[in-house]
Amino acid sequence: MTGNTITAPLKPFKFLLPESVVEAGFLFALLFGVLGPIPRYFGFLIAIIGLFFRKPEIIPFLKGLPVSVKFSFPLLLIWGAINTAISVDSFFFWGKGWSLVLEFVFSVLLATFVLRFSGAFERWRFYMILVVFFIGGFTLWSFVFNGKTEGFFPLHTFPSTITIPLFSLTLLSIFDGRGNWRGNILHFAGLFLLTAMFLIGLSSGALMSNMFAFLWLLILFRPSRKNLMLFLSAVVLTGVCLSITLPLSGHWPLVQKKIRAEIAQLSAFSDPVKLTSKRSQIWEAAFFLAQRHPAGIGWDQFENTVKKYIEKKQLTRKHFFPSIHNEFLTLLVEGGIPSLGAYILFLWGCFSILLSLARKKERLKSALLGSAFAGILVFALVGGIFDERQILAVYFWTIFGAILSQHESVVVTEGERLL
């Protein structure tokens, strides 16, 4: 994506080949990361090896990062290491907890390092469509033939939650509409599979996040009448295909039941427990812990700490959840006030870059990254990205890295590439 043009959706095979070992590892981690942490870490290992071959670029890259990142990331890492060490009694649990913050920082910086090149940015977009094909295809197959709504993943809402960081990437391809007929078929298939896995694993959090992201996509991209007509045609065709595919599977009542349940939840304004799907109870416990541990209880220590307070009868059994289901409360409770402040500073830095893109009239990048960022912020209020480390978080963190890659001091043109 360069200026106000998007590279044609279907390029020669050469276009799909990474231009460096770092990029190869990065794309491998994203393409196969949905299978679990081992493929993701293997991709990270390849990327780290590649970084050794590009050591001259690392120091200038780090110096060019936004000031907000230079302050927030060291604070997150240092304070996270200290407060987790205080809270645990073994090196293993310290490493397990602190590595969560380390992986966040590494994932964001790796994405920033790779995506500052326009060609790599385009390949990332294309590879994310391949991820939609992979996850969506398997989810649809699993539902049609086995009636499973979670595919081969452990979480029944996974297929819809993963659509949040992939939503804008898929929809913008439909809106652009300047590809050839093969590219348009590819984009339609991506929209069809994205919608299928969204409905099959429907969650209220994904519904609200994607609706908010779509609203900002329209505001930032300002599609023409032709773009809108092309998009509406793709939506209608997607609806027709889904109305045939899902009912014929024999498991359509499962999806209908889920849709009714989510609508009922979002309509329960007078019942906070039902409206938040019992999250209000765990948020109450989170504030309880935050008041008693303003410096944080240590990363990945929430479940153990809640259990201890329940045993002391200072919290009731209804407050026991494995995670907090709110990104900001997770930072506050586990990382403490310093970590929450650092994270908000980091988000402010991302917002500033998006604002700069909008002022420069970088319409496509502004719409793509701005709408994705908006959707992630909504999800952060009802879900925890750090809690989704197993297979989901890296896709959210990559969006952050893609935003940072557009900062003026880190962008690299093809003419400036260090060989």
Tab-separated table of C-alpha atoms in Angstrom, residues 31-404:
chain	number	residue	atom	x	y	z
A	31	LEU	CA	0.455	-17.800	9.264
A	32	PHE	CA	0.852	-20.785	11.596
A	33	GLY	CA	0.458	-19.081	14.973
A	34	VAL	CA	-3.181	-20.160	15.195
A	35	LEU	CA	-1.954	-23.724	15.663
A	36	GLY	CA	-0.424	-22.828	19.024
A	37	PRO	CA	2.622	-21.257	20.633
A	38	ILE	CA	5.214	-23.682	19.217
A	39	PRO	CA	4.834	-22.625	15.535
A	40	ARG	CA	4.682	-18.987	16.644
A	41	TYR	CA	7.875	-19.246	18.677
A	42	PHE	CA	9.561	-21.098	15.831
A	43	GLY	CA	8.713	-18.173	13.557
A	44	PHE	CA	10.061	-15.763	16.179
A	45	LEU	CA	13.283	-17.802	16.336
A	46	ILE	CA	13.713	-17.507	12.575
A	47	ALA	CA	13.118	-13.751	12.851
A	48	ILE	CA	15.700	-13.412	15.646
A	49	ILE	CA	18.269	-15.264	13.529
A	50	GLY	CA	17.470	-12.891	10.684
A	51	LEU	CA	18.035	-9.886	12.939
A	52	PHE	CA	21.669	-10.937	13.403
A	53	PHE	CA	22.171	-10.361	9.686
A	54	ARG	CA	20.673	-6.874	9.937
A	55	LYS	CA	22.380	-5.596	13.073
A	56	PRO	CA	23.361	-2.245	11.464
A	57	GLU	CA	19.651	-1.406	11.131
A	58	ILE	CA	18.626	-2.186	14.713
A	59	ILE	CA	20.107	0.806	16.564
A	60	PRO	CA	18.807	3.411	14.049
A	61	PHE	CA	15.428	1.660	14.151
A	62	LEU	CA	15.216	1.807	17.945
A	63	LYS	CA	16.308	5.466	17.963
A	64	GLY	CA	13.580	6.298	15.462
A	65	LEU	CA	10.748	4.868	17.555
A	66	PRO	CA	8.178	7.320	18.964
A	67	VAL	CA	9.069	8.859	22.325
A	68	SER	CA	5.975	7.239	23.858
A	69	VAL	CA	7.351	3.796	22.969
A	70	LYS	CA	10.842	4.618	24.262
A	71	PHE	CA	9.348	5.418	27.660
A	72	SER	CA	6.477	2.907	27.868
A	73	PHE	CA	8.208	-0.291	26.753
A	74	PRO	CA	11.192	-0.084	29.168
A	75	LEU	CA	8.815	0.777	32.020
A	76	LEU	CA	6.562	-2.185	31.203
A	77	LEU	CA	9.531	-4.552	31.042
A	78	ILE	CA	11.422	-3.310	34.103
A	79	TRP	CA	8.449	-2.842	36.394
A	80	GLY	CA	6.919	-6.124	35.197
A	81	ALA	CA	10.125	-7.961	36.059
A	82	ILE	CA	10.269	-6.390	39.533
A	83	ASN	CA	6.664	-6.768	40.653
A	84	THR	CA	6.391	-10.318	39.285
A	85	ALA	CA	9.617	-11.324	41.075
A	86	ILE	CA	8.181	-10.014	44.350
A	87	SER	CA	4.971	-11.998	43.908
A	88	VAL	CA	6.291	-15.464	42.992
A	89	ASP	CA	8.510	-17.937	44.798
A	90	SER	CA	10.315	-19.585	41.878
A	91	PHE	CA	12.234	-18.537	38.790
A	92	PHE	CA	9.917	-20.655	36.624
A	93	PHE	CA	6.781	-18.723	37.600
A	94	TRP	CA	8.665	-15.443	37.305
A	95	GLY	CA	9.704	-16.293	33.765
A	96	LYS	CA	6.230	-17.519	32.870
A	97	GLY	CA	4.638	-14.299	34.079
A	98	TRP	CA	7.182	-11.752	32.890
A	99	SER	CA	7.505	-13.399	29.476
A	100	LEU	CA	3.950	-12.232	28.769
A	101	VAL	CA	5.096	-8.605	28.782
A	102	LEU	CA	8.297	-9.534	26.945
A	103	GLU	CA	6.323	-11.247	24.170
A	104	PHE	CA	4.059	-8.218	23.817
A	105	VAL	CA	7.017	-5.866	23.409
A	106	PHE	CA	8.862	-8.229	21.054
A	107	SER	CA	5.787	-8.866	18.876
A	108	VAL	CA	5.050	-5.161	18.467
A	109	LEU	CA	8.665	-4.233	17.726
A	110	LEU	CA	9.129	-7.124	15.295
A	111	ALA	CA	6.007	-6.102	13.377
A	112	THR	CA	7.205	-2.479	13.350
A	113	PHE	CA	10.658	-3.490	12.074
A	114	VAL	CA	9.264	-5.625	9.244
A	115	LEU	CA	6.287	-3.538	8.140
A	116	ARG	CA	8.181	-0.249	7.768
A	117	PHE	CA	8.914	-1.442	4.207
A	118	SER	CA	5.992	-0.911	1.816
A	119	GLY	CA	6.498	-4.273	0.105
A	120	ALA	CA	6.440	-6.121	3.423
A	121	PHE	CA	3.321	-4.186	4.437
A	122	GLU	CA	1.570	-5.425	1.291
A	123	ARG	CA	2.650	-9.019	1.846
A	124	TRP	CA	1.371	-8.861	5.422
A	125	ARG	CA	-2.053	-7.813	4.123
A	126	PHE	CA	-2.084	-10.680	1.660
A	127	TYR	CA	-0.899	-13.240	4.207
A	128	MET	CA	-3.639	-12.168	6.629
A	129	ILE	CA	-6.199	-12.972	3.944
A	130	LEU	CA	-4.597	-16.420	3.770
A	131	VAL	CA	-5.081	-16.702	7.557
A	132	VAL	CA	-8.770	-15.907	7.054
A	133	PHE	CA	-8.942	-18.678	4.442
A	134	PHE	CA	-7.176	-21.124	6.741
A	135	ILE	CA	-9.163	-20.462	9.915
A	136	GLY	CA	-12.455	-19.724	8.172
A	137	GLY	CA	-12.264	-22.749	5.909
A	138	PHE	CA	-11.527	-25.144	8.739
A	139	THR	CA	-14.158	-23.574	11.011
A	140	LEU	CA	-16.817	-23.870	8.323
A	141	TRP	CA	-15.819	-27.437	7.510
A	142	SER	CA	-15.838	-28.400	11.189
A	143	PHE	CA	-19.269	-26.850	11.688
A	144	VAL	CA	-20.897	-28.283	8.572
A	145	PHE	CA	-19.686	-31.841	9.098
A	146	ASN	CA	-19.327	-32.077	12.885
A	147	GLY	CA	-21.483	-29.307	14.317
A	148	LYS	CA	-18.493	-27.833	16.182
A	149	THR	CA	-18.503	-24.072	16.684
A	150	GLU	CA	-14.908	-23.732	17.815
A	151	GLY	CA	-13.133	-25.585	14.981
A	152	PHE	CA	-10.004	-27.213	16.367
A	153	PHE	CA	-9.464	-24.427	18.901
A	154	PRO	CA	-10.073	-24.704	22.662
A	155	LEU	CA	-12.314	-21.633	22.909
A	156	HIS	CA	-15.844	-21.657	21.480
A	157	THR	CA	-15.687	-17.904	20.723
A	158	PHE	CA	-12.250	-18.089	19.045
A	159	PRO	CA	-13.537	-17.964	15.426
A	160	SER	CA	-15.316	-14.650	16.084
A	161	THR	CA	-12.622	-13.101	18.303
A	162	ILE	CA	-9.905	-13.634	15.689
A	163	THR	CA	-12.011	-11.633	13.207
A	164	ILE	CA	-11.402	-8.426	15.210
A	165	PRO	CA	-7.797	-7.805	14.026
A	166	LEU	CA	-8.612	-9.303	10.593
A	167	PHE	CA	-11.881	-7.439	9.998
A	168	SER	CA	-10.563	-4.196	8.469
A	169	LEU	CA	-7.917	-6.021	6.419
A	170	THR	CA	-10.596	-8.134	4.756
A	171	LEU	CA	-13.234	-5.452	4.252
A	172	LEU	CA	-10.902	-2.841	2.813
A	173	SER	CA	-9.994	-5.220	-0.006
A	174	ILE	CA	-13.675	-5.420	-0.922
A	175	PHE	CA	-14.101	-1.650	-0.777
A	176	ASP	CA	-11.116	-0.929	-2.966
A	177	GLY	CA	-12.484	-2.905	-5.885
A	178	ARG	CA	-9.713	-2.183	-8.366
A	179	GLY	CA	-8.455	-5.723	-8.782
A	180	ASN	CA	-9.075	-8.080	-11.669
A	181	TRP	CA	-11.863	-10.634	-11.620
A	182	ARG	CA	-9.688	-13.269	-9.940
A	183	GLY	CA	-8.776	-10.807	-7.208
A	184	ASN	CA	-12.424	-9.891	-6.667
A	185	ILE	CA	-13.320	-13.579	-6.272
A	186	LEU	CA	-10.490	-13.937	-3.763
A	187	HIS	CA	-11.741	-10.959	-1.768
A	188	PHE	CA	-15.322	-12.196	-1.842
A	189	ALA	CA	-14.224	-15.626	-0.609
A	190	GLY	CA	-12.337	-13.899	2.211
A	191	LEU	CA	-15.463	-11.937	3.186
A	192	PHE	CA	-17.591	-15.082	3.035
A	193	LEU	CA	-15.249	-17.073	5.288
A	194	LEU	CA	-14.730	-14.148	7.679
A	195	THR	CA	-18.509	-13.763	8.074
A	196	ALA	CA	-18.980	-17.514	8.468
A	197	MET	CA	-16.512	-17.868	11.314
A	198	PHE	CA	-17.848	-14.680	12.900
A	199	LEU	CA	-21.387	-16.109	13.006
A	200	ILE	CA	-20.367	-19.631	13.989
A	201	GLY	CA	-18.346	-18.482	16.999
A	202	LEU	CA	-20.397	-15.342	17.664
A	203	SER	CA	-19.613	-13.328	20.791
A	204	SER	CA	-20.989	-9.986	21.905
A	205	GLY	CA	-17.468	-8.596	22.273
A	206	ALA	CA	-16.589	-9.371	18.652
A	207	LEU	CA	-19.959	-8.041	17.497
A	208	MET	CA	-19.497	-4.663	19.187
A	209	SER	CA	-15.826	-4.420	18.187
A	210	ASN	CA	-16.441	-5.131	14.517
A	211	MET	CA	-19.438	-2.793	14.353
A	212	PHE	CA	-17.333	0.028	15.796
A	213	ALA	CA	-14.444	-0.801	13.442
A	214	PHE	CA	-16.813	-0.782	10.449
A	215	LEU	CA	-18.150	2.636	11.448
A	216	TRP	CA	-14.624	4.073	11.573
A	217	LEU	CA	-13.740	2.369	8.292
A	218	LEU	CA	-16.584	4.258	6.606
A	219	ILE	CA	-15.606	7.551	8.262
A	220	LEU	CA	-11.903	7.309	7.428
A	221	PHE	CA	-12.090	5.701	3.989
A	222	ARG	CA	-15.138	7.632	2.712
A	223	PRO	CA	-15.993	5.123	-0.024
A	224	SER	CA	-17.461	6.352	-3.287
A	225	ARG	CA	-20.881	5.295	-4.492
A	226	LYS	CA	-19.218	2.719	-6.744
A	227	ASN	CA	-17.234	1.327	-3.809
A	228	LEU	CA	-20.391	1.077	-1.714
A	229	MET	CA	-22.330	-0.659	-4.462
A	230	LEU	CA	-19.520	-3.172	-4.939
A	231	PHE	CA	-19.387	-3.799	-1.202
A	232	LEU	CA	-23.168	-4.159	-0.851
A	233	SER	CA	-23.198	-6.610	-3.768
A	234	ALA	CA	-20.528	-8.690	-2.038
A	235	VAL	CA	-22.498	-8.561	1.239
A	236	VAL	CA	-25.724	-9.695	-0.462
A	237	LEU	CA	-23.914	-12.512	-2.266
A	238	THR	CA	-22.256	-13.529	1.014
A	239	GLY	CA	-25.665	-13.579	2.727
A	240	VAL	CA	-27.121	-15.769	-0.010
A	241	CYS	CA	-24.239	-18.239	0.193
A	242	LEU	CA	-24.447	-18.409	3.997
A	243	SER	CA	-28.227	-18.824	3.948
A	244	ILE	CA	-27.667	-21.915	1.832
A	245	THR	CA	-24.524	-23.340	3.422
A	246	LEU	CA	-25.358	-23.059	7.134
A	247	PRO	CA	-28.961	-24.363	7.079
A	248	LEU	CA	-28.012	-27.278	4.806
A	249	SER	CA	-25.422	-28.354	7.372
A	250	GLY	CA	-28.189	-29.410	9.762
A	251	HIS	CA	-26.567	-27.438	12.596
A	252	TRP	CA	-28.124	-24.057	11.852
A	253	PRO	CA	-30.153	-24.100	15.126
A	254	LEU	CA	-26.842	-23.854	17.046
A	255	VAL	CA	-26.037	-20.575	15.322
A	256	GLN	CA	-29.583	-19.282	15.766
A	257	LYS	CA	-29.439	-20.073	19.472
A	258	LYS	CA	-26.142	-18.241	19.814
A	259	ILE	CA	-27.426	-15.187	17.935
A	260	ARG	CA	-30.536	-15.000	20.132
A	261	ALA	CA	-28.432	-15.371	23.276
A	262	GLU	CA	-26.040	-12.569	22.288
A	263	ILE	CA	-28.908	-10.248	21.332
A	264	ALA	CA	-30.617	-10.968	24.647
A	265	GLN	CA	-27.380	-10.217	26.489
A	266	LEU	CA	-26.856	-6.878	24.740
A	267	SER	CA	-30.496	-5.954	25.433
A	268	ALA	CA	-30.284	-6.587	29.184
A	269	PHE	CA	-29.518	-2.988	30.163
A	270	SER	CA	-31.257	-3.348	33.521
A	271	ASP	CA	-29.187	-6.397	34.499
A	272	PRO	CA	-25.435	-5.596	34.663
A	273	VAL	CA	-24.523	-9.223	35.382
A	274	LYS	CA	-26.300	-10.492	32.268
A	275	LEU	CA	-25.272	-7.515	30.114
A	276	THR	CA	-21.593	-8.123	30.840
A	277	SER	CA	-21.918	-11.930	30.818
A	278	LYS	CA	-20.932	-11.988	34.517
A	279	ARG	CA	-17.861	-9.853	33.821
A	280	SER	CA	-19.144	-7.197	36.230
A	281	GLN	CA	-18.573	-9.647	39.075
A	282	ILE	CA	-14.949	-10.265	38.173
A	283	TRP	CA	-14.379	-6.539	37.596
A	284	GLU	CA	-15.572	-6.003	41.158
A	285	ALA	CA	-12.950	-8.484	42.349
A	286	ALA	CA	-10.333	-6.806	40.139
A	287	PHE	CA	-10.944	-3.403	41.755
A	288	PHE	CA	-10.765	-5.102	45.155
A	289	LEU	CA	-7.285	-6.424	44.324
A	290	ALA	CA	-6.164	-3.159	42.732
A	291	GLN	CA	-6.973	-1.250	45.915
A	292	ARG	CA	-4.903	-3.657	48.000
A	293	HIS	CA	-2.037	-4.020	45.505
A	294	PRO	CA	-1.526	-0.672	43.711
A	295	ALA	CA	1.920	-1.825	42.563
A	296	GLY	CA	0.397	-4.950	40.969
A	297	ILE	CA	0.108	-8.581	41.998
A	298	GLY	CA	2.564	-9.800	39.356
A	299	TRP	CA	1.964	-10.948	35.808
A	300	ASP	CA	-0.059	-14.139	35.350
A	301	GLN	CA	-0.879	-14.176	39.083
A	302	PHE	CA	-4.544	-13.167	38.976
A	303	GLU	CA	-6.046	-16.643	39.261
A	304	ASN	CA	-3.800	-17.660	42.166
A	305	THR	CA	-4.369	-14.379	44.028
A	306	VAL	CA	-8.152	-14.560	43.673
A	307	LYS	CA	-8.067	-18.116	45.044
A	308	LYS	CA	-6.117	-16.936	48.101
A	309	TYR	CA	-8.603	-14.170	48.848
A	310	ILE	CA	-11.518	-16.572	48.433
A	311	GLU	CA	-9.887	-18.912	50.950
A	312	LYS	CA	-9.603	-15.946	53.344
A	313	LYS	CA	-13.344	-15.331	52.690
A	314	GLN	CA	-12.660	-11.777	51.585
A	315	LEU	CA	-14.057	-12.612	48.158
A	316	THR	CA	-17.015	-14.830	47.316
A	317	ARG	CA	-16.824	-17.842	45.040
A	318	LYS	CA	-18.749	-15.959	42.320
A	319	HIS	CA	-15.664	-13.787	41.793
A	320	PHE	CA	-13.502	-16.673	40.669
A	321	PHE	CA	-12.609	-16.404	36.983
A	322	PRO	CA	-9.382	-17.453	35.271
A	323	SER	CA	-8.973	-13.992	33.677
A	324	ILE	CA	-10.147	-10.409	34.152
A	325	HIS	CA	-11.798	-9.869	30.733
A	326	ASN	CA	-10.689	-6.233	30.536
A	327	GLU	CA	-7.355	-5.151	29.121
A	328	PHE	CA	-6.949	-2.062	31.259
A	329	LEU	CA	-7.927	-3.805	34.476
A	330	THR	CA	-5.449	-6.569	33.639
A	331	LEU	CA	-2.681	-3.960	33.383
A	332	LEU	CA	-3.824	-2.305	36.609
A	333	VAL	CA	-4.216	-5.477	38.689
A	334	GLU	CA	-1.284	-7.559	37.445
A	335	GLY	CA	1.121	-4.818	36.387
A	336	GLY	CA	0.051	-2.105	38.801
A	337	ILE	CA	-0.411	1.621	38.280
A	338	PRO	CA	3.018	2.043	36.559
A	339	SER	CA	2.179	-0.607	33.946
A	340	LEU	CA	-1.273	0.821	33.264
A	341	GLY	CA	0.216	4.292	32.829
A	342	ALA	CA	2.869	2.940	30.457
A	343	TYR	CA	0.275	1.094	28.360
A	344	ILE	CA	-1.951	4.166	28.058
A	345	LEU	CA	1.097	6.180	26.976
A	346	PHE	CA	1.824	3.535	24.328
A	347	LEU	CA	-1.768	3.668	23.046
A	348	TRP	CA	-1.572	7.449	22.924
A	349	GLY	CA	1.525	7.137	20.744
A	350	CYS	CA	-0.390	4.848	18.354
A	351	PHE	CA	-3.273	7.309	18.233
A	352	SER	CA	-0.896	10.184	17.444
A	353	ILE	CA	0.524	8.272	14.473
A	354	LEU	CA	-2.969	7.526	13.171
A	355	LEU	CA	-3.860	11.193	13.516
A	356	SER	CA	-0.745	12.095	11.538
A	357	LEU	CA	-1.730	9.653	8.784
A	358	ALA	CA	-5.182	11.215	8.574
A	359	ARG	CA	-3.694	14.718	8.331
A	360	LYS	CA	-1.412	13.598	5.507
A	361	LYS	CA	-4.479	12.208	3.741
A	362	GLU	CA	-3.061	8.686	3.691
A	363	ARG	CA	-6.642	7.534	3.246
A	364	LEU	CA	-6.154	3.801	2.814
A	365	LYS	CA	-3.621	3.256	5.570
A	366	SER	CA	-5.535	5.579	7.874
A	367	ALA	CA	-8.767	3.640	7.280
A	368	LEU	CA	-7.140	0.231	7.572
A	369	LEU	CA	-5.149	0.853	10.733
A	370	GLY	CA	-7.511	3.378	12.333
A	371	SER	CA	-10.566	1.141	12.122
A	372	ALA	CA	-8.609	-1.894	13.343
A	373	PHE	CA	-7.277	0.151	16.266
A	374	ALA	CA	-10.808	1.327	17.138
A	375	GLY	CA	-12.139	-2.240	17.122
A	376	ILE	CA	-9.302	-3.439	19.352
A	377	LEU	CA	-9.947	-0.661	21.874
A	378	VAL	CA	-13.611	-1.698	22.143
A	379	PHE	CA	-12.633	-5.328	22.645
A	380	ALA	CA	-10.140	-4.263	25.315
A	381	LEU	CA	-13.079	-3.113	27.461
A	382	VAL	CA	-14.686	-6.572	27.586
A	383	GLY	CA	-11.781	-8.899	26.814
A	384	GLY	CA	-8.114	-9.136	27.654
A	385	ILE	CA	-5.627	-9.329	24.812
A	386	PHE	CA	-2.911	-10.383	27.259
A	387	ASP	CA	-5.272	-13.152	28.410
A	388	GLU	CA	-5.385	-14.448	24.820
A	389	ARG	CA	-1.636	-15.009	24.586
A	390	GLN	CA	-1.945	-18.694	23.654
A	391	ILE	CA	-2.925	-18.138	20.015
A	392	LEU	CA	-4.781	-14.846	19.591
A	393	ALA	CA	-2.783	-11.975	21.066
A	394	VAL	CA	-0.061	-11.823	18.399
A	395	TYR	CA	-2.613	-10.785	15.746
A	396	PHE	CA	-3.762	-7.856	17.886
A	397	TRP	CA	-0.188	-6.864	18.728
A	398	THR	CA	0.742	-6.959	15.041
A	399	ILE	CA	-1.839	-4.242	14.375
A	400	PHE	CA	-0.041	-2.077	16.940
A	401	GLY	CA	3.247	-2.783	15.183
A	402	ALA	CA	1.729	-1.910	11.812
A	403	ILE	CA	0.649	1.457	13.239
A	404	LEU	CA	4.120	2.174	14.683
